[in-house]
PDB file of N, CA and C in Angstrom:
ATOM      1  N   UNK A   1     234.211  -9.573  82.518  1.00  0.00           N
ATOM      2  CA  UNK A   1     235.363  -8.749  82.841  1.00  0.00           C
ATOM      3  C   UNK A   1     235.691  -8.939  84.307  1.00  0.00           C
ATOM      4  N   UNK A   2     236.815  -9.042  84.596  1.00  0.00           N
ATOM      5  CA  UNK A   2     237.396  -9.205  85.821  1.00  0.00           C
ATOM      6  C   UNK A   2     238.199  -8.271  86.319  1.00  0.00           C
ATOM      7  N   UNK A   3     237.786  -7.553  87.579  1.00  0.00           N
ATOM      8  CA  UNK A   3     238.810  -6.677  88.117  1.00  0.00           C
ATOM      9  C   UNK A   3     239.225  -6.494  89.765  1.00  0.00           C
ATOM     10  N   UNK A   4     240.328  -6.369  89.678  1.00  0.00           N
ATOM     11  CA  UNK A   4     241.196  -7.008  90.800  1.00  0.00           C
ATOM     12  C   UNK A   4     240.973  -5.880  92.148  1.00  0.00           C
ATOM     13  N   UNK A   5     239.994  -4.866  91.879  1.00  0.00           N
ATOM     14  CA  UNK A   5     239.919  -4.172  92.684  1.00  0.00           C
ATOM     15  C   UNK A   5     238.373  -3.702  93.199  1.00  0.00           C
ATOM     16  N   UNK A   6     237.929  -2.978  93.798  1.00  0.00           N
ATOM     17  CA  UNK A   6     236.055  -2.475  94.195  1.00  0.00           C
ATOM     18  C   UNK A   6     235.935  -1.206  93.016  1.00  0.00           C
ATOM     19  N   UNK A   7     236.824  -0.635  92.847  1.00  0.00           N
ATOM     20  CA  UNK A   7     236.613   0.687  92.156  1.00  0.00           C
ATOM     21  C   UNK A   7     236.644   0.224  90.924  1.00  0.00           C
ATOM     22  N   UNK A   8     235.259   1.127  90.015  1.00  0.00           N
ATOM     23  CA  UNK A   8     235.471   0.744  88.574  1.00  0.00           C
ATOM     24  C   UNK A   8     234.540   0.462  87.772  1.00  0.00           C
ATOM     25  N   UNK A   9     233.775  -0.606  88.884  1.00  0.00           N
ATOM     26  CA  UNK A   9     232.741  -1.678  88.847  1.00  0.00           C
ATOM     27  C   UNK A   9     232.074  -1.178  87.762  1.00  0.00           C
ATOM     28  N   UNK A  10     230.969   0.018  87.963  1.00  0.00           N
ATOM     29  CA  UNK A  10     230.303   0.940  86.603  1.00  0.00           C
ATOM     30  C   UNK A  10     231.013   0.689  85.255  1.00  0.00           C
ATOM     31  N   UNK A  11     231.868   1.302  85.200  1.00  0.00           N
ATOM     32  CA  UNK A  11     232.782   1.068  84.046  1.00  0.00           C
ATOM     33  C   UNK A  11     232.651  -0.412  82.958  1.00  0.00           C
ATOM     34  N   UNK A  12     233.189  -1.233  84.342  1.00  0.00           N
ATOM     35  CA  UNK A  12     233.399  -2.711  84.062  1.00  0.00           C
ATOM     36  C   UNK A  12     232.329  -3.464  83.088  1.00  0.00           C
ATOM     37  N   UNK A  13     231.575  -2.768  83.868  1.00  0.00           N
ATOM     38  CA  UNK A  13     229.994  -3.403  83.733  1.00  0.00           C
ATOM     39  C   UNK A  13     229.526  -2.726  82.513  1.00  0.00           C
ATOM     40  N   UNK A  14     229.902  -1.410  81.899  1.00  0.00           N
ATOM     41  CA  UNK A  14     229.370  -0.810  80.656  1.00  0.00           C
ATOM     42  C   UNK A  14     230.131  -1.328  79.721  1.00  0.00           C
ATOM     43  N   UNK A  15     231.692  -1.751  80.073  1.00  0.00           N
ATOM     44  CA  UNK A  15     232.190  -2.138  78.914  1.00  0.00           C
ATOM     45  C   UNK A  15     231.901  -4.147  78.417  1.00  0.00           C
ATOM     46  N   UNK A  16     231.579  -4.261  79.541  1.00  0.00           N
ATOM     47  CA  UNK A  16     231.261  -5.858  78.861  1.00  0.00           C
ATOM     48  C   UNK A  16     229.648  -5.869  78.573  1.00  0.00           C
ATOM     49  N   UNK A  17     228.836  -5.186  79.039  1.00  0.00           N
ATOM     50  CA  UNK A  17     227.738  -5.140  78.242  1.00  0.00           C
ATOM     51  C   UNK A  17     227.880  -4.620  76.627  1.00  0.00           C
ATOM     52  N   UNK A  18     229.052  -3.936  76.366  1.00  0.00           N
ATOM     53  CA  UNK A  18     228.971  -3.689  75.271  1.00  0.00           C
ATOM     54  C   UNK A  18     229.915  -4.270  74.014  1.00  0.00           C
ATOM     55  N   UNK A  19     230.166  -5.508  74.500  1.00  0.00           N
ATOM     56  CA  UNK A  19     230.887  -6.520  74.139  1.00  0.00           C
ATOM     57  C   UNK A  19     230.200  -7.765  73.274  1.00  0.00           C
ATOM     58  N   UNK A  20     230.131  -7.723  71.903  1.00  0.00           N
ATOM     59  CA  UNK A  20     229.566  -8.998  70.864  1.00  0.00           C
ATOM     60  C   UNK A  20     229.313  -9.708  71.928  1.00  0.00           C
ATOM     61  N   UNK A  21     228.019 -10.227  71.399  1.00  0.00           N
ATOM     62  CA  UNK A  21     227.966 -11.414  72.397  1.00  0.00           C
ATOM     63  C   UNK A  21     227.621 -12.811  70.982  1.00  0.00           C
ATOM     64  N   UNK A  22     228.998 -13.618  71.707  1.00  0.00           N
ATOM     65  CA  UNK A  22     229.016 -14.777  70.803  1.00  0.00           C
ATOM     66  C   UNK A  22     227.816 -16.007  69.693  1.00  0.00           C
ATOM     67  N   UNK A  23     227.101 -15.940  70.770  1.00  0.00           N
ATOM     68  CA  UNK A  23     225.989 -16.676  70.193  1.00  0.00           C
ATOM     69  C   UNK A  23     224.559 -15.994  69.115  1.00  0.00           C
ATOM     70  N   UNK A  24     224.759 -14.745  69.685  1.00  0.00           N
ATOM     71  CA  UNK A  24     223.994 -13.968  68.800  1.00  0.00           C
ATOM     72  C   UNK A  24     224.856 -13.456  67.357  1.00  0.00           C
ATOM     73  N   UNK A  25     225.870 -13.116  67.371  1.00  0.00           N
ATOM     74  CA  UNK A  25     226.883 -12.997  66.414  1.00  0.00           C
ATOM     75  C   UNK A  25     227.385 -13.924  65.587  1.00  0.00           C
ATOM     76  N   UNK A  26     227.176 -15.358  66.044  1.00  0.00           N
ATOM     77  CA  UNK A  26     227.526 -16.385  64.968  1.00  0.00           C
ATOM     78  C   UNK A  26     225.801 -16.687  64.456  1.00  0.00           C
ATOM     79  N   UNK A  27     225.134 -17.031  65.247  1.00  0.00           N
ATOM     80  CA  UNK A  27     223.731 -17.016  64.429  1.00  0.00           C
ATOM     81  C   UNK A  27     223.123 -16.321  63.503  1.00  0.00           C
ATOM     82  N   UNK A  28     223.777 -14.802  63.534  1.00  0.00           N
ATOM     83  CA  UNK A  28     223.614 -13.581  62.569  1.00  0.00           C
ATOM     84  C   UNK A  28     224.634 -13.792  61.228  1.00  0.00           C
ATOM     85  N   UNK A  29     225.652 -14.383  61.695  1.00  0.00           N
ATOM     86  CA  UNK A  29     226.643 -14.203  60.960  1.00  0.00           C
ATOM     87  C   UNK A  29     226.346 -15.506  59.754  1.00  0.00           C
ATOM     88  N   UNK A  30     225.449 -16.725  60.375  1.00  0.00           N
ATOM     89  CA  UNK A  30     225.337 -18.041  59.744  1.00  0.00           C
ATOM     90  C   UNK A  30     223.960 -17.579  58.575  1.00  0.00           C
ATOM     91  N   UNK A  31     223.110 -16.633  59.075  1.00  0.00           N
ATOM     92  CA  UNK A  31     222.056 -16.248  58.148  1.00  0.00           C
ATOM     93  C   UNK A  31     222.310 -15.359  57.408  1.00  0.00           C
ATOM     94  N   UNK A  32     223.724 -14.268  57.279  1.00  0.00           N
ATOM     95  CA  UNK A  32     223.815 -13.450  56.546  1.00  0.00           C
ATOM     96  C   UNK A  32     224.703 -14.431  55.495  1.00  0.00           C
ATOM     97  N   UNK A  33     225.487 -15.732  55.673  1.00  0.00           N
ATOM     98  CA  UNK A  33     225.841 -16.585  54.444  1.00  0.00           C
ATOM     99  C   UNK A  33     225.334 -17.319  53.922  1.00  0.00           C
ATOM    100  N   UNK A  34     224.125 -17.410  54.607  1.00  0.00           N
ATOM    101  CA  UNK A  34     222.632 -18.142  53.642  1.00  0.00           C
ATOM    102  C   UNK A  34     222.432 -17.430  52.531  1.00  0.00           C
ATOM    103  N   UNK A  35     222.104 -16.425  52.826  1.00  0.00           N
ATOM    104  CA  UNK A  35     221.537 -15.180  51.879  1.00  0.00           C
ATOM    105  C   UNK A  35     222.538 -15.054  51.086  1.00  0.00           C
ATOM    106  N   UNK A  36     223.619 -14.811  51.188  1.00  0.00           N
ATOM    107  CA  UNK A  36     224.735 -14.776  50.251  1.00  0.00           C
ATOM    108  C   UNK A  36     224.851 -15.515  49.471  1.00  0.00           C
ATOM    109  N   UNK A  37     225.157 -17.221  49.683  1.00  0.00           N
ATOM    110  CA  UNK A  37     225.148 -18.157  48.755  1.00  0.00           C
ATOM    111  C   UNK A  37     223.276 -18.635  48.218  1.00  0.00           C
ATOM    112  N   UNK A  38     222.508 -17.419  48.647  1.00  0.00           N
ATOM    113  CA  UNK A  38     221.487 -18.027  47.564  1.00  0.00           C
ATOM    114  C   UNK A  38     221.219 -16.734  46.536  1.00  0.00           C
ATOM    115  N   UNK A  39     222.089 -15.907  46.677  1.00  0.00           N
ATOM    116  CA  UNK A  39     222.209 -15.081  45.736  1.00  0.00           C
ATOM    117  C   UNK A  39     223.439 -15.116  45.393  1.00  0.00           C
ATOM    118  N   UNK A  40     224.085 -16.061  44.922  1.00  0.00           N
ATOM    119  CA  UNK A  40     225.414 -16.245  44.442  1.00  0.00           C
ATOM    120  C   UNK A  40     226.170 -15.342  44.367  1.00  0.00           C
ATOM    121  N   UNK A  41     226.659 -14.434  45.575  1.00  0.00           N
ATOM    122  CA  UNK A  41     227.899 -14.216  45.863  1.00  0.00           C
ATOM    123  C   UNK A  41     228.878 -14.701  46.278  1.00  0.00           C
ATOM    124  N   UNK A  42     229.959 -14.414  45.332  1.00  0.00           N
ATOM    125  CA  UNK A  42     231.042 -15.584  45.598  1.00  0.00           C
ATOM    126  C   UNK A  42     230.946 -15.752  47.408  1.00  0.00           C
ATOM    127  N   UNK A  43     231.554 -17.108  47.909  1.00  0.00           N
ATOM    128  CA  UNK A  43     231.878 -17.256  49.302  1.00  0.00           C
ATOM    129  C   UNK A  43     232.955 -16.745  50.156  1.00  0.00           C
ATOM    130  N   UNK A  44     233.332 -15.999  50.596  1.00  0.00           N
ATOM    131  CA  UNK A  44     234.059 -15.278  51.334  1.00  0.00           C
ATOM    132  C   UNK A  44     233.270 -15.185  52.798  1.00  0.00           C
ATOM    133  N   UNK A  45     234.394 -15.991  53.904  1.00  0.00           N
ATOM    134  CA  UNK A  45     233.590 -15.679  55.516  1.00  0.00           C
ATOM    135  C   UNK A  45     233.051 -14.487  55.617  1.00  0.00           C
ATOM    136  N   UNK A  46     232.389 -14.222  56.012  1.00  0.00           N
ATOM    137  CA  UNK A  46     231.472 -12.947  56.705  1.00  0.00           C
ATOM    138  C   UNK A  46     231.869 -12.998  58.113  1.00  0.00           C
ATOM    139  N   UNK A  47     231.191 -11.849  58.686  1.00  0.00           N
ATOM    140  CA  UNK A  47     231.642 -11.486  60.353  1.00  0.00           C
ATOM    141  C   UNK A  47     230.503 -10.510  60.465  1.00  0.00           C
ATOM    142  N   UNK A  48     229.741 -10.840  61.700  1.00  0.00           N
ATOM    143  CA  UNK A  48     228.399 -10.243  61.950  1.00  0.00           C
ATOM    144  C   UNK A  48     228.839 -10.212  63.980  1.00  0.00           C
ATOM    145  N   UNK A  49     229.056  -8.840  63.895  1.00  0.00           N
ATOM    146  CA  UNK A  49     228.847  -8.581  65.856  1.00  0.00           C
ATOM    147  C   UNK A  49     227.873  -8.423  65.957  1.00  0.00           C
ATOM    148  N   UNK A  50     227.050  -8.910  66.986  1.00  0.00           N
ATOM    149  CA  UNK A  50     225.924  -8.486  67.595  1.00  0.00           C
ATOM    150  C   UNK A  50     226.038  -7.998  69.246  1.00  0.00           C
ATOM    151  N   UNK A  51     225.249  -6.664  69.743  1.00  0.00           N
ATOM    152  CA  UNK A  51     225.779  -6.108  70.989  1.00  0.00           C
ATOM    153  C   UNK A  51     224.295  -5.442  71.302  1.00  0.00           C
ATOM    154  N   UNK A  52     224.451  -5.320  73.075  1.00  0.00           N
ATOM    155  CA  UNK A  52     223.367  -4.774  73.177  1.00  0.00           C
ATOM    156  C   UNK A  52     223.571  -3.436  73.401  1.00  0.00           C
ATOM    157  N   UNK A  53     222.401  -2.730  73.353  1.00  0.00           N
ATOM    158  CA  UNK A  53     222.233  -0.688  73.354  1.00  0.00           C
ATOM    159  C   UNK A  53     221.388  -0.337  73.546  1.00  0.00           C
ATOM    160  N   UNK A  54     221.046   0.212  74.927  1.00  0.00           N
ATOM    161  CA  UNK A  54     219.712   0.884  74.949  1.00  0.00           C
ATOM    162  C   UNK A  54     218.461  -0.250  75.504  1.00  0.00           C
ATOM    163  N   UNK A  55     218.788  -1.395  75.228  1.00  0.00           N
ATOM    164  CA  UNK A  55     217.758  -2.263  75.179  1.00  0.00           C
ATOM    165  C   UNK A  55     217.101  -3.744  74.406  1.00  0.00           C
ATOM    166  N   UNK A  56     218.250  -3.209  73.482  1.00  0.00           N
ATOM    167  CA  UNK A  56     217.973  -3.831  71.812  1.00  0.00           C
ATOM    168  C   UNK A  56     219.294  -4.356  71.261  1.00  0.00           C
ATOM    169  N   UNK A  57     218.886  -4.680  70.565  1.00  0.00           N
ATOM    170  CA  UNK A  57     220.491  -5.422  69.704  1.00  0.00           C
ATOM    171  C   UNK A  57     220.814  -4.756  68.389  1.00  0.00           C
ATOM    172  N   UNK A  58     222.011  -4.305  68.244  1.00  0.00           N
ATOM    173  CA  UNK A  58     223.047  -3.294  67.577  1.00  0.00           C
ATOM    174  C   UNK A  58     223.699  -4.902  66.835  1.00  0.00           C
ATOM    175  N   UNK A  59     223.061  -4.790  65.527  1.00  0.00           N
ATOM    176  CA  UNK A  59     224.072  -5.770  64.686  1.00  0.00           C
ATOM    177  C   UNK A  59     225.148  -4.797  63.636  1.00  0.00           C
ATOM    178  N   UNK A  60     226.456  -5.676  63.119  1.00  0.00           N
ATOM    179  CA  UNK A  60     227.319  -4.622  62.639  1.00  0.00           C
ATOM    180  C   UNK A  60     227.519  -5.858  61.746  1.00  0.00           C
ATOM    181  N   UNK A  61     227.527  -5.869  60.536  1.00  0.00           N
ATOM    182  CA  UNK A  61     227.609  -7.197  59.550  1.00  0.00           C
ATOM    183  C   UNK A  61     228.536  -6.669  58.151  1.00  0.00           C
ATOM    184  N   UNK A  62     229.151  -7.307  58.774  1.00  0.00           N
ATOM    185  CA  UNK A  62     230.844  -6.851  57.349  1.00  0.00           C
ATOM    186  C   UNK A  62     230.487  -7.675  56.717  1.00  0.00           C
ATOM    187  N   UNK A  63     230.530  -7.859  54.715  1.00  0.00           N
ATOM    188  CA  UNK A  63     229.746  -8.470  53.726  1.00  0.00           C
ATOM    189  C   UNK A  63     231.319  -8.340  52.872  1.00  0.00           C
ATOM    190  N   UNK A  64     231.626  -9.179  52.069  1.00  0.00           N
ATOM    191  CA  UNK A  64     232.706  -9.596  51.471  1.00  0.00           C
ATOM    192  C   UNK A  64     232.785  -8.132  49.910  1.00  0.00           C
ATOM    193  N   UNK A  65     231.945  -7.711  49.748  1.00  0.00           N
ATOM    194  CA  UNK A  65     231.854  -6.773  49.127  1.00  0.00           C
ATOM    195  C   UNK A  65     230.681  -5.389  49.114  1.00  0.00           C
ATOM    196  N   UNK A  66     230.403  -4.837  48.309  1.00  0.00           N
ATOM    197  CA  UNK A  66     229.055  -3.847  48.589  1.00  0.00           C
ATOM    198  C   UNK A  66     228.026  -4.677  48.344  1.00  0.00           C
ATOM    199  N   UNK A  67     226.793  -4.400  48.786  1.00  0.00           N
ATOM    200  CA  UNK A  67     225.692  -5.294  48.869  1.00  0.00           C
ATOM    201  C   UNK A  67     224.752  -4.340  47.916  1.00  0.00           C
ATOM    202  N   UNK A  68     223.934  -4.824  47.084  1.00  0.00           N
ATOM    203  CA  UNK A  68     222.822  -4.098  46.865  1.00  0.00           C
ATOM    204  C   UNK A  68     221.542  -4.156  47.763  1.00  0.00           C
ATOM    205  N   UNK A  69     220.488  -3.377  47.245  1.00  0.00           N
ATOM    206  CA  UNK A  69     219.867  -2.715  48.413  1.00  0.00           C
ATOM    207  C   UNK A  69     218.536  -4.255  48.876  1.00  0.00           C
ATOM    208  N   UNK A  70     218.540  -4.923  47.913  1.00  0.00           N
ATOM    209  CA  UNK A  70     217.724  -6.228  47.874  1.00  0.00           C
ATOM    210  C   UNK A  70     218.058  -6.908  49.184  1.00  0.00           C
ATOM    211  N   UNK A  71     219.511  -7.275  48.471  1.00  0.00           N
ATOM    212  CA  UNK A  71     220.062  -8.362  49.449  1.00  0.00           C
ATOM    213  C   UNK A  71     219.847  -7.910  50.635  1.00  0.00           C
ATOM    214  N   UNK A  72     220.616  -6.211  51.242  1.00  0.00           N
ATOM    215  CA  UNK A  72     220.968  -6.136  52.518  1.00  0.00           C
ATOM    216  C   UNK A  72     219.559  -6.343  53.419  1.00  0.00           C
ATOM    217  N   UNK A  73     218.194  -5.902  52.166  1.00  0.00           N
ATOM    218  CA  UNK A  73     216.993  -5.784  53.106  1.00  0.00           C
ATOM    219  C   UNK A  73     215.996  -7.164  53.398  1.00  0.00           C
ATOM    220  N   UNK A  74     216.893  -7.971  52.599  1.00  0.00           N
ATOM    221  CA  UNK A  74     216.716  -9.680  52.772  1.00  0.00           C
ATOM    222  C   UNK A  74     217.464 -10.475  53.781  1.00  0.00           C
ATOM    223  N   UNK A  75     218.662 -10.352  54.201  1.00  0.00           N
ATOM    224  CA  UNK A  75     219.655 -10.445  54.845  1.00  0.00           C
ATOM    225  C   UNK A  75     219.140  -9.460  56.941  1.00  0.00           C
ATOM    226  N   UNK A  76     218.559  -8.436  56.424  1.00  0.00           N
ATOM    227  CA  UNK A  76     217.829  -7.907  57.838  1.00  0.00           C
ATOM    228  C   UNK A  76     217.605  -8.302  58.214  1.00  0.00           C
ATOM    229  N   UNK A  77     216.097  -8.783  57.207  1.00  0.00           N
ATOM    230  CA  UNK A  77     214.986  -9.444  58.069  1.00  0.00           C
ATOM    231  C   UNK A  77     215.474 -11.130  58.622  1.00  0.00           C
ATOM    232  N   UNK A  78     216.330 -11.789  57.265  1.00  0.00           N
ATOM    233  CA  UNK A  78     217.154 -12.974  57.879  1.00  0.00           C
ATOM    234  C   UNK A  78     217.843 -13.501  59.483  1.00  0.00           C
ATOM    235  N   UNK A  79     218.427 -12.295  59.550  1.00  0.00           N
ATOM    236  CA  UNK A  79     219.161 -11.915  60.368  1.00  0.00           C
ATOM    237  C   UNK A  79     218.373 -11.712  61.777  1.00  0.00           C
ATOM    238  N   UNK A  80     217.362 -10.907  61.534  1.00  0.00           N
ATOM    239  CA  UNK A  80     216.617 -10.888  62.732  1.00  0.00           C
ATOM    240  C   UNK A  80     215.554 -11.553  63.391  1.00  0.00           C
ATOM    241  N   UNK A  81     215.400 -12.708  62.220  1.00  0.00           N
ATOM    242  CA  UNK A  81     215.023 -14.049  62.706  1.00  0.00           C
ATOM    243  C   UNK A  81     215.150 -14.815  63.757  1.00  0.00           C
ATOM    244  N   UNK A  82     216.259 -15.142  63.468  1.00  0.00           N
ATOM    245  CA  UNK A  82     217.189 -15.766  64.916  1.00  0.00           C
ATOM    246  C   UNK A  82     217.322 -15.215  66.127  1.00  0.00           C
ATOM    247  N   UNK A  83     217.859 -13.693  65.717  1.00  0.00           N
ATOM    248  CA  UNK A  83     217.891 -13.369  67.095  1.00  0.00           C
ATOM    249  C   UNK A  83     216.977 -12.988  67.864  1.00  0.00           C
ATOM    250  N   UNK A  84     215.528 -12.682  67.312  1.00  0.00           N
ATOM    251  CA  UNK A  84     214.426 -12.627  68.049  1.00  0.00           C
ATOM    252  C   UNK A  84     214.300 -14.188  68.684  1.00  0.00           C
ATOM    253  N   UNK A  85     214.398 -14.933  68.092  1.00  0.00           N
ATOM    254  CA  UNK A  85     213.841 -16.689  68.693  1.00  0.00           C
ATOM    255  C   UNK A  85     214.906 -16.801  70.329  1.00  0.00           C
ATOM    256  N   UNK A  86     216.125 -16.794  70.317  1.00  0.00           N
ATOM    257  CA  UNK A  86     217.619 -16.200  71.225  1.00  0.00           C
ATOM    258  C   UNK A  86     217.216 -14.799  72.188  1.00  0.00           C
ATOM    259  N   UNK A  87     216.800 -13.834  71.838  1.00  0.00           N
ATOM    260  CA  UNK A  87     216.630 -12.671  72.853  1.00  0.00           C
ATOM    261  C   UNK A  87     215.339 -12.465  72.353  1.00  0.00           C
ATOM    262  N   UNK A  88     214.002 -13.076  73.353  1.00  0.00           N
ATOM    263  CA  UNK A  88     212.567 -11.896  72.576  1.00  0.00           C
ATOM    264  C   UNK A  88     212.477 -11.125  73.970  1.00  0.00           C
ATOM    265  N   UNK A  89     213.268 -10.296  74.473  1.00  0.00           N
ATOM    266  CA  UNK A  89     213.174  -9.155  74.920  1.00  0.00           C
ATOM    267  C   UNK A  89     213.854  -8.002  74.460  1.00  0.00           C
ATOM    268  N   UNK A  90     214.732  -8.309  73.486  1.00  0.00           N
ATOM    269  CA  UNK A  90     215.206  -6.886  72.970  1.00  0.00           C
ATOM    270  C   UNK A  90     214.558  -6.058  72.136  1.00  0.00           C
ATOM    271  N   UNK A  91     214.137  -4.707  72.742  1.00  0.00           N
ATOM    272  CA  UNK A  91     213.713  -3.895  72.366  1.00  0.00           C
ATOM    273  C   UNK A  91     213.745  -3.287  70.871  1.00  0.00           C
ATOM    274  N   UNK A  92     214.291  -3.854  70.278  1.00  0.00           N
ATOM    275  CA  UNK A  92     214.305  -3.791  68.950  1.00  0.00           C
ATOM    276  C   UNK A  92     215.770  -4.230  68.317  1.00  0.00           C
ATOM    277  N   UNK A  93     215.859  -4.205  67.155  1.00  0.00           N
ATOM    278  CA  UNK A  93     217.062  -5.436  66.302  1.00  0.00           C
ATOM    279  C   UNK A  93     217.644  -4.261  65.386  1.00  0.00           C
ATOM    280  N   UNK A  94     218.662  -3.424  65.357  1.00  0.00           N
ATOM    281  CA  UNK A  94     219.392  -2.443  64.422  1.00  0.00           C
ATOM    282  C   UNK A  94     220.265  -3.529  63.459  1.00  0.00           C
ATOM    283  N   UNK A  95     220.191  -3.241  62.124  1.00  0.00           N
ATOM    284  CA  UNK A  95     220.948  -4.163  61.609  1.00  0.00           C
ATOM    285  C   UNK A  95     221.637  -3.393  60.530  1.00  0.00           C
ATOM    286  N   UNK A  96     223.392  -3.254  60.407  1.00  0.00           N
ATOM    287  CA  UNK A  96     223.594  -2.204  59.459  1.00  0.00           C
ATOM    288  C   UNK A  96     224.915  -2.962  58.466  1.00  0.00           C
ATOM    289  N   UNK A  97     225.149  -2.417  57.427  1.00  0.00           N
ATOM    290  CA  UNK A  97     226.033  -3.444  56.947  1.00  0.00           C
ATOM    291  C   UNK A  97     227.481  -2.617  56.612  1.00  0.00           C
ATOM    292  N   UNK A  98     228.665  -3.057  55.641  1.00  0.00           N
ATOM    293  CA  UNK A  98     229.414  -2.711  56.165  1.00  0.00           C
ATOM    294  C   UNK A  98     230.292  -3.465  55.267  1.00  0.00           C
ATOM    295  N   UNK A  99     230.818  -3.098  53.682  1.00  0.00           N
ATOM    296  CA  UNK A  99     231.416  -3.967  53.342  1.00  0.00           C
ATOM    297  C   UNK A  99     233.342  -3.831  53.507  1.00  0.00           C
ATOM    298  N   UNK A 100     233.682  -5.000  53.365  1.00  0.00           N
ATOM    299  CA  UNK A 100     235.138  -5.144  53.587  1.00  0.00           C
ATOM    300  C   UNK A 100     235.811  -4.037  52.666  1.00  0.00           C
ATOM    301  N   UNK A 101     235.438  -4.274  51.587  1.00  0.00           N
ATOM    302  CA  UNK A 101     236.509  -3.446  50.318  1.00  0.00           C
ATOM    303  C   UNK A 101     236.308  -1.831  50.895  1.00  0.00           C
ATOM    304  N   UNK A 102     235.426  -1.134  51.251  1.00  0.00           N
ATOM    305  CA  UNK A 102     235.733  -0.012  51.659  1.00  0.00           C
ATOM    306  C   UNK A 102     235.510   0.337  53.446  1.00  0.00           C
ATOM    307  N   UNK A 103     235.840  -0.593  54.124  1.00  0.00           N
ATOM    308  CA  UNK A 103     236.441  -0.770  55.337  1.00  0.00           C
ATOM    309  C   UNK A 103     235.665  -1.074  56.008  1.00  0.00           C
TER     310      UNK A 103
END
């Protein structure tokens, strides 16, 4: 974030820390369509933010429909694969899901 002035800075700084961060969000997003196409749900892109909070990483993973409780807890641990190997200092990995059809 860029700002054209001294005042703010705090602000600045809370709101881009709390901003997806790209590389953790496509790596999340590439293991939650693993899991998908090996449990044959049809293919529809997925979208997985990942952000930090507190310490830890806040994943938010929109799924092309409702998930049952298998998948989503297969798809977690998937998920938090990667991003432990990418951040092993975050204090822990929240991972919640979130399907499209009901918003």
């Amino acid at each position: 974030e860029v700002l054209g002035r001294t005042s703010g800075v705090v602000e600045a700084c809370e709101r881009a820390a709390a901003q997806p961060l790209p590389r953790h969000s496509e790596r999340a997003a590439r293991a939650l369509q693993e899991v998908l196409e090996r449990h044959h749900v049809p293919p529809t892109p997925v979208r997985v933010d990942v952000a930090r909070a507190n310490g830890g990483l806040v994943v938010r993973a929109y799924s092309p429909r409702p998930l049952d409780h298998s998948i989503r807890s297969m798809a977690s641990v998937r998920i938090a694969v990667p991003l432990r190997e990418i951040d092993t200092h975050a204090a822990g990995i929240d991972v919640s899901f979130t399907s499209r059809d009901s918003g």
